[in-house]
XYZ file of C-alpha atoms in Angstrom:
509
model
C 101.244 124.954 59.684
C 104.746 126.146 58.982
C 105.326 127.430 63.017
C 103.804 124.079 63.902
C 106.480 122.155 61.761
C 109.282 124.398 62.646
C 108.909 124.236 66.405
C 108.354 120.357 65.997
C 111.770 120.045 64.690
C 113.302 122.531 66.940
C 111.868 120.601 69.777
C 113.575 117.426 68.360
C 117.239 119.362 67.480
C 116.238 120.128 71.984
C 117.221 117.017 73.192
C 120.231 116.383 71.665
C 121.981 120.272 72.115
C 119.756 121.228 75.661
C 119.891 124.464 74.125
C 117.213 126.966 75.608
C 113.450 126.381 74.105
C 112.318 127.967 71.547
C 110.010 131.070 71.902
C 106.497 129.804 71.925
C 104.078 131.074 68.551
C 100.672 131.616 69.449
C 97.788 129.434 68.663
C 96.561 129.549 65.423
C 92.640 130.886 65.140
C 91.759 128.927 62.821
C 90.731 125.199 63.959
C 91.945 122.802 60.966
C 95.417 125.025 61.655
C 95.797 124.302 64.589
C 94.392 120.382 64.780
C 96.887 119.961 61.722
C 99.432 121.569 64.184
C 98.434 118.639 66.930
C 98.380 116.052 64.885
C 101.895 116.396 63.873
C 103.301 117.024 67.362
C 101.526 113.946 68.336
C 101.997 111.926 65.366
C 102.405 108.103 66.298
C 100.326 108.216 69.435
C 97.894 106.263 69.944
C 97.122 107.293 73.586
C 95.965 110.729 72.560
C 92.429 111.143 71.992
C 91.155 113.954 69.364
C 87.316 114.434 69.277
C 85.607 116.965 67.461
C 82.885 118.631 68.742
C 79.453 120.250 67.008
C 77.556 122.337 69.559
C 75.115 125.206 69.430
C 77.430 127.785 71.706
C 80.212 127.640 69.449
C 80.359 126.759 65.710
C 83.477 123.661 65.620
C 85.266 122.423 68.427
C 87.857 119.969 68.958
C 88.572 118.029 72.568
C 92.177 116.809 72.797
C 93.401 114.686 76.034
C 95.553 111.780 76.719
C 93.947 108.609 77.101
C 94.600 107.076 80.758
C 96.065 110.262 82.472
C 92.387 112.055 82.834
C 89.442 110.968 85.032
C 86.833 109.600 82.527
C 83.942 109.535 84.607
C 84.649 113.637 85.398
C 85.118 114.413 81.500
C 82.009 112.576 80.466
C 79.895 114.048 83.323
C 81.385 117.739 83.673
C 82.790 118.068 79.939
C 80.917 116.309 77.514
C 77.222 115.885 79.212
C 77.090 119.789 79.385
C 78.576 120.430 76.182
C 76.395 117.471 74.284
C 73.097 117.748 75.698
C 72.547 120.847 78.268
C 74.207 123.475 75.141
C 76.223 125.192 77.946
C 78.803 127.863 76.923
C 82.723 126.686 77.266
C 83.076 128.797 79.916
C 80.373 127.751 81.953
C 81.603 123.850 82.249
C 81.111 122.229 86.018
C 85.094 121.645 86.503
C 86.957 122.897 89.679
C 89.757 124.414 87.402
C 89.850 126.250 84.000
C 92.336 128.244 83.110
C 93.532 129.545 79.021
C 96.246 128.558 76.896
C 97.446 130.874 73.899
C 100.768 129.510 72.553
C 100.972 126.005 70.608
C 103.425 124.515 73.306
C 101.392 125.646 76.225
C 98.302 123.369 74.824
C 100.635 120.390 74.358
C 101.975 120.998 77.803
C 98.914 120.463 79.493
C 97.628 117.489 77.574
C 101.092 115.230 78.227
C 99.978 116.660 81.747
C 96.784 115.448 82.364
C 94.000 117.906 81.459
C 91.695 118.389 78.364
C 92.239 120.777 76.096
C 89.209 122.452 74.278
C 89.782 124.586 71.197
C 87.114 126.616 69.305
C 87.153 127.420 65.693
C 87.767 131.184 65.556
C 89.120 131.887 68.840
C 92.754 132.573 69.779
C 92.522 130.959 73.149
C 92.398 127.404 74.176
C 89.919 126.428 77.333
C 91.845 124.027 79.411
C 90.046 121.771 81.893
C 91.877 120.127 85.007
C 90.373 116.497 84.618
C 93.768 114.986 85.160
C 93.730 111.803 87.276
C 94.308 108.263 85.951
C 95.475 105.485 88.036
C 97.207 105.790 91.116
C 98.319 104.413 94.482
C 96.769 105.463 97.854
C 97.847 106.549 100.639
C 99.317 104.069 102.782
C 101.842 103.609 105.547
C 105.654 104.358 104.802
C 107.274 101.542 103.686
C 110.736 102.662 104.356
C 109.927 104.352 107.414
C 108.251 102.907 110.081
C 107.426 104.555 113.484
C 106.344 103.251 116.391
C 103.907 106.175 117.168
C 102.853 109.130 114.816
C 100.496 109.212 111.862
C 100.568 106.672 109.598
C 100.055 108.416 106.256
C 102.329 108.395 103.578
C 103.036 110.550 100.270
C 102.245 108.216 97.187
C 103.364 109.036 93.500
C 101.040 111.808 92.706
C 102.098 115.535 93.152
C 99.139 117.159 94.401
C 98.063 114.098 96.959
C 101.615 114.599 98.145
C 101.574 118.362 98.709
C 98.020 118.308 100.019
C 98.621 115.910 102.704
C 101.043 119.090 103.766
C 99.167 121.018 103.535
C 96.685 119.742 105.761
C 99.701 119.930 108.531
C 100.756 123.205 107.822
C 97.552 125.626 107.841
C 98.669 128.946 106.977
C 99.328 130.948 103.673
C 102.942 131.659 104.499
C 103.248 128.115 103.106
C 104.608 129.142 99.661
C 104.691 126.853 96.501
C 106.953 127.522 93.643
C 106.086 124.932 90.467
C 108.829 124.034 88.024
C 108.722 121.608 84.650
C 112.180 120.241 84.652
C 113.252 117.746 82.306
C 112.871 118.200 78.327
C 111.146 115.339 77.653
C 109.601 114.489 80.468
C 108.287 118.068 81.618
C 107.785 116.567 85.241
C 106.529 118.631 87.633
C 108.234 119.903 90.565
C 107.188 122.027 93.788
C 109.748 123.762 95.871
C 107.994 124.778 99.025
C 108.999 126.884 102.007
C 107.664 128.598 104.951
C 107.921 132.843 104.217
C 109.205 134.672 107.313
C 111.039 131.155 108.907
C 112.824 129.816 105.657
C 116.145 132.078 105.098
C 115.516 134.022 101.976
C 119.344 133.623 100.456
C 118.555 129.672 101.006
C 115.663 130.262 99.067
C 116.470 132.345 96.200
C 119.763 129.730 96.054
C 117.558 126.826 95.696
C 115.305 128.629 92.998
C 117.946 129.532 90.884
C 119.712 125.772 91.483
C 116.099 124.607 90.221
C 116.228 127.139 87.158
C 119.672 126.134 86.320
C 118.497 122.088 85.609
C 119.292 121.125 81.631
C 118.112 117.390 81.578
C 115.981 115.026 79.619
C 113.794 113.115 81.930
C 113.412 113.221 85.969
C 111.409 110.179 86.872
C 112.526 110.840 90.440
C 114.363 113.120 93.513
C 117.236 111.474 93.045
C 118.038 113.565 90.044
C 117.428 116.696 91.355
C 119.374 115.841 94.647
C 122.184 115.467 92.515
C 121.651 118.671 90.447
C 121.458 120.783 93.526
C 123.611 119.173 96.544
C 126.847 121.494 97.515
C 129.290 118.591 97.377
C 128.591 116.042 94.742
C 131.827 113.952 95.431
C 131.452 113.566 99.151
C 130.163 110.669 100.658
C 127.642 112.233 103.077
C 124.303 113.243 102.224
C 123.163 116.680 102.108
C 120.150 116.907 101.596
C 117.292 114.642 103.372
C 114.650 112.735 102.086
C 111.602 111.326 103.650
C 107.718 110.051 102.631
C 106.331 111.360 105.748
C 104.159 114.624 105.221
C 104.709 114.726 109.408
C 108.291 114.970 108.732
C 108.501 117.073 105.630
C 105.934 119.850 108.200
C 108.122 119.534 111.031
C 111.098 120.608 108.462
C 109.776 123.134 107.203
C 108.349 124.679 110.607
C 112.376 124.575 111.255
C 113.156 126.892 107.968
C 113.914 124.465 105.846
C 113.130 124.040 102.016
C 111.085 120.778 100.598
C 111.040 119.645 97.103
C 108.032 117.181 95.312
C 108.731 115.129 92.214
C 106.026 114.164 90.457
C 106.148 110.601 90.086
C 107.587 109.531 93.475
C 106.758 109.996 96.895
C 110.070 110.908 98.024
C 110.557 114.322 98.563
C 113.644 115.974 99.239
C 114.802 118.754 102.205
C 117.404 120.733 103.100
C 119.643 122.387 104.524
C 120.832 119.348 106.534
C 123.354 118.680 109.016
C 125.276 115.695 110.334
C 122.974 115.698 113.897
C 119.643 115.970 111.213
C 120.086 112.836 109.936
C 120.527 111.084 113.327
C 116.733 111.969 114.371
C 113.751 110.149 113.846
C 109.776 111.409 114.112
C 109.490 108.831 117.495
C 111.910 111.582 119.305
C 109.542 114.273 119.640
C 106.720 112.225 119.430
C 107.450 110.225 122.569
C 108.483 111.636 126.417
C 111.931 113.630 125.952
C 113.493 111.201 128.325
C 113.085 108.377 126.060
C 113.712 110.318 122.971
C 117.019 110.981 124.586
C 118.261 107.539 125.452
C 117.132 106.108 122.296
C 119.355 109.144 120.363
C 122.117 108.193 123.083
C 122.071 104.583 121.568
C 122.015 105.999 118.122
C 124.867 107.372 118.386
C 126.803 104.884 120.389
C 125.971 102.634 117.210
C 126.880 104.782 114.675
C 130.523 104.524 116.210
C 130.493 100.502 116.254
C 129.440 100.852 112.957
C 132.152 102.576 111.001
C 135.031 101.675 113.960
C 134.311 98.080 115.252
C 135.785 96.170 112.245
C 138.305 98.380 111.953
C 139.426 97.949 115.948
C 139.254 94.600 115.844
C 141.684 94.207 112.788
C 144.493 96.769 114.788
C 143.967 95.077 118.127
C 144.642 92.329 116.254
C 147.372 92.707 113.930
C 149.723 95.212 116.271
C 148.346 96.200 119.369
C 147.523 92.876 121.084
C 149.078 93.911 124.366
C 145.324 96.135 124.770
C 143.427 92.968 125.247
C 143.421 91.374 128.815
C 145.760 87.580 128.295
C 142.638 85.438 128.720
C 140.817 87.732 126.257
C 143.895 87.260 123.524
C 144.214 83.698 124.179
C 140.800 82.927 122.864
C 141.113 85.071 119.892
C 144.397 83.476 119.110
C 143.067 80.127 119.082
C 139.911 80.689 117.285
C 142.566 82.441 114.308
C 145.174 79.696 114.712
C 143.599 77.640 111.634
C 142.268 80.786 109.781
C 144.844 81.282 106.354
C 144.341 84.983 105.915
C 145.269 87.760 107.944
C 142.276 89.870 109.680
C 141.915 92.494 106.914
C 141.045 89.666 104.212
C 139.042 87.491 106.646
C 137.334 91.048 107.533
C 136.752 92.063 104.178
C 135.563 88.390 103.372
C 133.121 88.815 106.069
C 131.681 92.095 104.961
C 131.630 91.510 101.223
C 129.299 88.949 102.087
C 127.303 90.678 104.387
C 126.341 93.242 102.354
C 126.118 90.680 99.232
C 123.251 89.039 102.010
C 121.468 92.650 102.445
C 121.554 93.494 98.777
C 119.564 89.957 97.913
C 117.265 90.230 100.796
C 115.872 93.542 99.338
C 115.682 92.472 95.954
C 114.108 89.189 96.820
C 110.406 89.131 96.941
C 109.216 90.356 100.712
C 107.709 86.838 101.046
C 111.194 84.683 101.141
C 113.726 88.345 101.276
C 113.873 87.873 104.924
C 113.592 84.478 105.503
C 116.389 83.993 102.669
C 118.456 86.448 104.250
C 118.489 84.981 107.922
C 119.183 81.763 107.059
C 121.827 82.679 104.270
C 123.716 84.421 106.811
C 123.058 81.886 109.786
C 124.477 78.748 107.574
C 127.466 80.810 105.775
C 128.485 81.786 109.166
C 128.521 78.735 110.450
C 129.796 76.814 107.553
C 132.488 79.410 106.846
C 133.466 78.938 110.708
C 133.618 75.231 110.328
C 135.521 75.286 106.931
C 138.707 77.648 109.011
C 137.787 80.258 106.418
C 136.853 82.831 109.224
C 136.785 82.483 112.903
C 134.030 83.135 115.137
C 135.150 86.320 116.513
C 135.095 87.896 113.049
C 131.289 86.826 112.618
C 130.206 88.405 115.902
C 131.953 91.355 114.918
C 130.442 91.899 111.375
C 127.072 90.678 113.112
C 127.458 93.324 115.810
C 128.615 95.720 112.739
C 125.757 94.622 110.659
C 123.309 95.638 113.692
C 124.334 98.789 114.450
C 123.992 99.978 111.094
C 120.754 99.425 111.091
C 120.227 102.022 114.501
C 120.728 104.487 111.829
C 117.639 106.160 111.076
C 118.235 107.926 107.485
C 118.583 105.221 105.193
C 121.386 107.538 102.854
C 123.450 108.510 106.097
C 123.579 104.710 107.127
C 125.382 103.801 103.104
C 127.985 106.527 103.634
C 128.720 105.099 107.147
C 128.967 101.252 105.651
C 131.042 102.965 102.914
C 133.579 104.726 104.853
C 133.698 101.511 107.091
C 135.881 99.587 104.160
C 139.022 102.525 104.435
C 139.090 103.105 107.735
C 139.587 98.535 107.588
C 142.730 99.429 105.319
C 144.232 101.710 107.619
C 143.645 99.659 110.693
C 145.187 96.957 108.565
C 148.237 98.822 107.502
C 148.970 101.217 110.349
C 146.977 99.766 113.463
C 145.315 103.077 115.892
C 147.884 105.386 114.040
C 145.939 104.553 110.059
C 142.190 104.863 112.190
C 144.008 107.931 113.898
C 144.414 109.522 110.395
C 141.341 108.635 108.575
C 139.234 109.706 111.178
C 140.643 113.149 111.223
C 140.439 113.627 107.901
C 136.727 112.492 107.958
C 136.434 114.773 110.150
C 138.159 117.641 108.733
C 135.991 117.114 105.456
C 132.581 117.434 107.458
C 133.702 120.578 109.020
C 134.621 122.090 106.039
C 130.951 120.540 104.520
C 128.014 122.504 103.646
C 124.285 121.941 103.094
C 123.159 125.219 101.190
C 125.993 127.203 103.494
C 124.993 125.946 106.562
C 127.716 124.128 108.168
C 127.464 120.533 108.480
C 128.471 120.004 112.117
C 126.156 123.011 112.592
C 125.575 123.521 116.398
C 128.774 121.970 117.756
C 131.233 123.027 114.994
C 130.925 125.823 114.804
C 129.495 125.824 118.331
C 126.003 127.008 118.505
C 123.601 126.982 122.299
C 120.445 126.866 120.176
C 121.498 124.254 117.914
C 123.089 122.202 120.422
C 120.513 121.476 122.623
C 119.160 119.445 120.249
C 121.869 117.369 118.982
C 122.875 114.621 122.169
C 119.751 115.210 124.029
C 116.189 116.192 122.806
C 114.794 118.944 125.527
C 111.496 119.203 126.598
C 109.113 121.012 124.203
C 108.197 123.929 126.693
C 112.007 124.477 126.901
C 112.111 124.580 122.908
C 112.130 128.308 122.780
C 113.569 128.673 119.404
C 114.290 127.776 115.910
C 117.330 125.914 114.709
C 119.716 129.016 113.872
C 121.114 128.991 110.295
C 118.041 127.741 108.935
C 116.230 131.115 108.848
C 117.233 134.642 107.944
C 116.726 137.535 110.803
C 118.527 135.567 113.901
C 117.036 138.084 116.201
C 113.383 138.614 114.578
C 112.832 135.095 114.045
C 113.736 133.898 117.393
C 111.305 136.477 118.940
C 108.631 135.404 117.067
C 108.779 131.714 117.162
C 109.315 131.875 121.138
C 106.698 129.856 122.943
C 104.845 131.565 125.644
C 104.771 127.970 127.899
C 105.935 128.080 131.178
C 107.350 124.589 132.160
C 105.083 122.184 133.529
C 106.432 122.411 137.290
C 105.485 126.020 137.313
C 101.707 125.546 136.045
């Protein structure tokens, strides 16, 4: 009872210092011991179920679970029914999984997890019983994103759906799962998987020791361990990918990359990443390589209007309007004769509001969110525009803006894009081309100097790279996809050799 009460209070001294845990005691033999033990770590809970048990195989028994988080129907038909009324042996119970617990933590552990617990007067050893299940959501279509052709599954909040629909993609025991319980009151369960022989082993023992290096209280999502592990906390680019696709999180990590599951979300994180990664979407190799091309083409063309078009438009503007053609000026001119503000504030104005307008449409119920949204921006428009608050031009361009942001496929490189869109408007307002000139250099300069896990961010055009670059501006043919991205695996030489396809183009069949 003492060890019981000690480590209780250690465990409570945890959260506050996130010093390392305590060593773990060993469970006591005796039954009231050890039930005393439980009771007092789970004092003040209602949810947690303790039922003592009086069979033939084994003299006292006591069943502990949480209420809700195991499958009721499986414990009362695999657990109890052969216990009760067939006299079978402990270790002879109809469940897929049993494994033993022999410290007082360990059986704790795996009841806040989800499984029973079974402990036998006498017997140092605790029988625990994978019964875990509870309520959950099934697997539906992504919500956040949608493709036009590909499977339609999607990873929902529970950790072993998540990895098994993977798994089903990736058939071969190379497939390596490492588990982790990370957070020290939540315990939440997390998988870092890789591919042995593609993934680089330095990226992996990195993002293992990242993972072991994690001192928090909860993780209710990726998020938190994106943040823990990312190279450059303070930059405004992503670096590390997230997607609830199990075709997407494969097709990663059939390229050497690492994935991450979260219990409790269907997120799940990747990485190493680079700038081109987050440009591509699943309908690229999924459709003819001609059309996967043009549509990246467009994507990209986009992703300029994006972060420069405001900005342009406030330098032509402001200095340089001897660019425009005279007929072209003239009309701007006279739509901004009655506008009071200069183009930065009536820009700014503009694209406050527009992202006020996005904001509400997602947290507005998906019933009236769109329809809200639309008209919102259709009758501020105009009414701004008839008001002389902002003229016409301005609301074409931060429609036009608006639109291309969208083209962006990964949802966390399209906010660092609408971020950086706001400073390059100040220096096109306060230094014309020269202020774009500058920012965009030193955008550039900090993406070069970027890394995802030490592989470069511009990997494959800076530095330079053939077999990374043919898949940045234009996605080849898959019989002329003769090797792996380089920099995401270890052996350059070995791993291209063995992940070169023996096709021979289609012309030559």
């Amino acid at each position: 009872m003492g060890k019981w009460r000690r480590w209780f209070m250690e465990s409570q001294v945890l959260s506050e210092t996130r010093k390392p845990p305590p060593e773990e005691d060993p469970l006591p033999v005796r039954l009231e011991e050890a039930e005393a033990g439980l009771r007092l770590a789970f004092a003040d809970c209602s949810d947690i179920v303790f039922r003592e048990l009086q069979l033939s195989s084994f003299p006292k028994g006591l069943l502990v679970y949480a209420e809700g988080l195991v499958k009721t129907e499986e414990l009362n038909g695999h657990v109890l029914r052969p216990l009760l009324f067939e006299g079978r042996a402990a270790d002879d119970l109809p469940v897929s999984d049993t494994k033993k617990a022999c410290t007082c933590q360990e059986v704790i552990r795996q009841v806040l997890q989800g499984s029973a617990v079974l402990l036998r007067d006498g017997s140092p050893e605790a029988l625990v019983l994978s019964v875990a299940g509870g309520e959950r959501r099934s697997i539906q279509e992504p919500s956040t994103e949608a493709a036009i052709r590909g499977p339609r599954e999607g990873f929902n909040e529970s950790l072993q759906v998540s990895l098994s629909l993977v798994r089903l993609r990736v058939r071969t025991p190379r497939m390596k799962t490492v588990s982790y319980s990370i957070g020290e009151q939540t315990r939440t369960g997390v998988i870092l998987s890789y591919i042995e022989g593609i993934a680089n082993p330095s990226v992996v023992d990195e993002v293992k020791e990242r993972l072991a290096r994690i001192r928090i209280d909860s993780v209710l999502e990726s998020g938190y361990i994106e943040e823990w592990i990312e190279d450059n906390p303070y930059s405004p680019f992503p670096q590390l990918h997230y997607s609830e696709r199990p075709d997407t999180v494969a097709a990663q990590l059939l390229e050497g990359r690492f994935a991450i599951f979260v219990d409790g979300t269907p997120f799940v994180i990747m990485g190493p990443v680079t700038a081109w990664h987050m440009m591509q979407a699943s309908e690229d190799y999924y459709e003819r390589f001609l059309i996967g091309s043009f549509i990246r083409w467009l994507r990209y063309v986009f992703v300029f209007i994006a972060l420069f078009l405001p900005a342009v438009y406030i330098a032509v503007t402001t200095f340089h309007q001897d660019m425009l053609p005279t007929t072209l000026i003239l009309s701007i001119a006279a739509a901004r004769e009655v506008i009071p503000f200069p183009a930065l504030v009536e820009a700014l104005i503009m694209e406050i509001a527009f992202e006020a307008l996005r904001e509400a449409g997602i947290r507005l119920p998906k019933t009236i969110g769109q329809t809200v949204s639309i008209l919102g921006a259709l009758v501020i428009g105009q009414a701004a525009v008839q008001a002389g608050i902002v003229s016409a031009p301005m609301v074409i361009i931060v429609s036009l803006t608006g639109i291309a942001s969208f083209c962006i496929p990964r949802f966390n490189f399209a906010i660092s894009i609408r971020m950086l869109r706001f400073p390059m408007m100040f220096m096109a307002g306060a230094f014309g081309i020269f202020g774009m000139s500058v920012a965009s250099v030193l955008i550039l300069c900090h993406m070069c100097n970027l890394r995802s896990f030490g592989v470069p961010y511009l990997s494959g055009i800076a530095p330079y790279q053939p077999d990374n670059a043919k898949d940045v501006f234009v996605r080849v043919p898959w019989w002329n996809m003769l090797t792996r991205p380089a920099g995401m695996n270890g052996s350059q030489g070995e791993s291209r050799r063995s992940v070169r396809r023996r096709l021979k183009p289609p012309e030559t069949w």
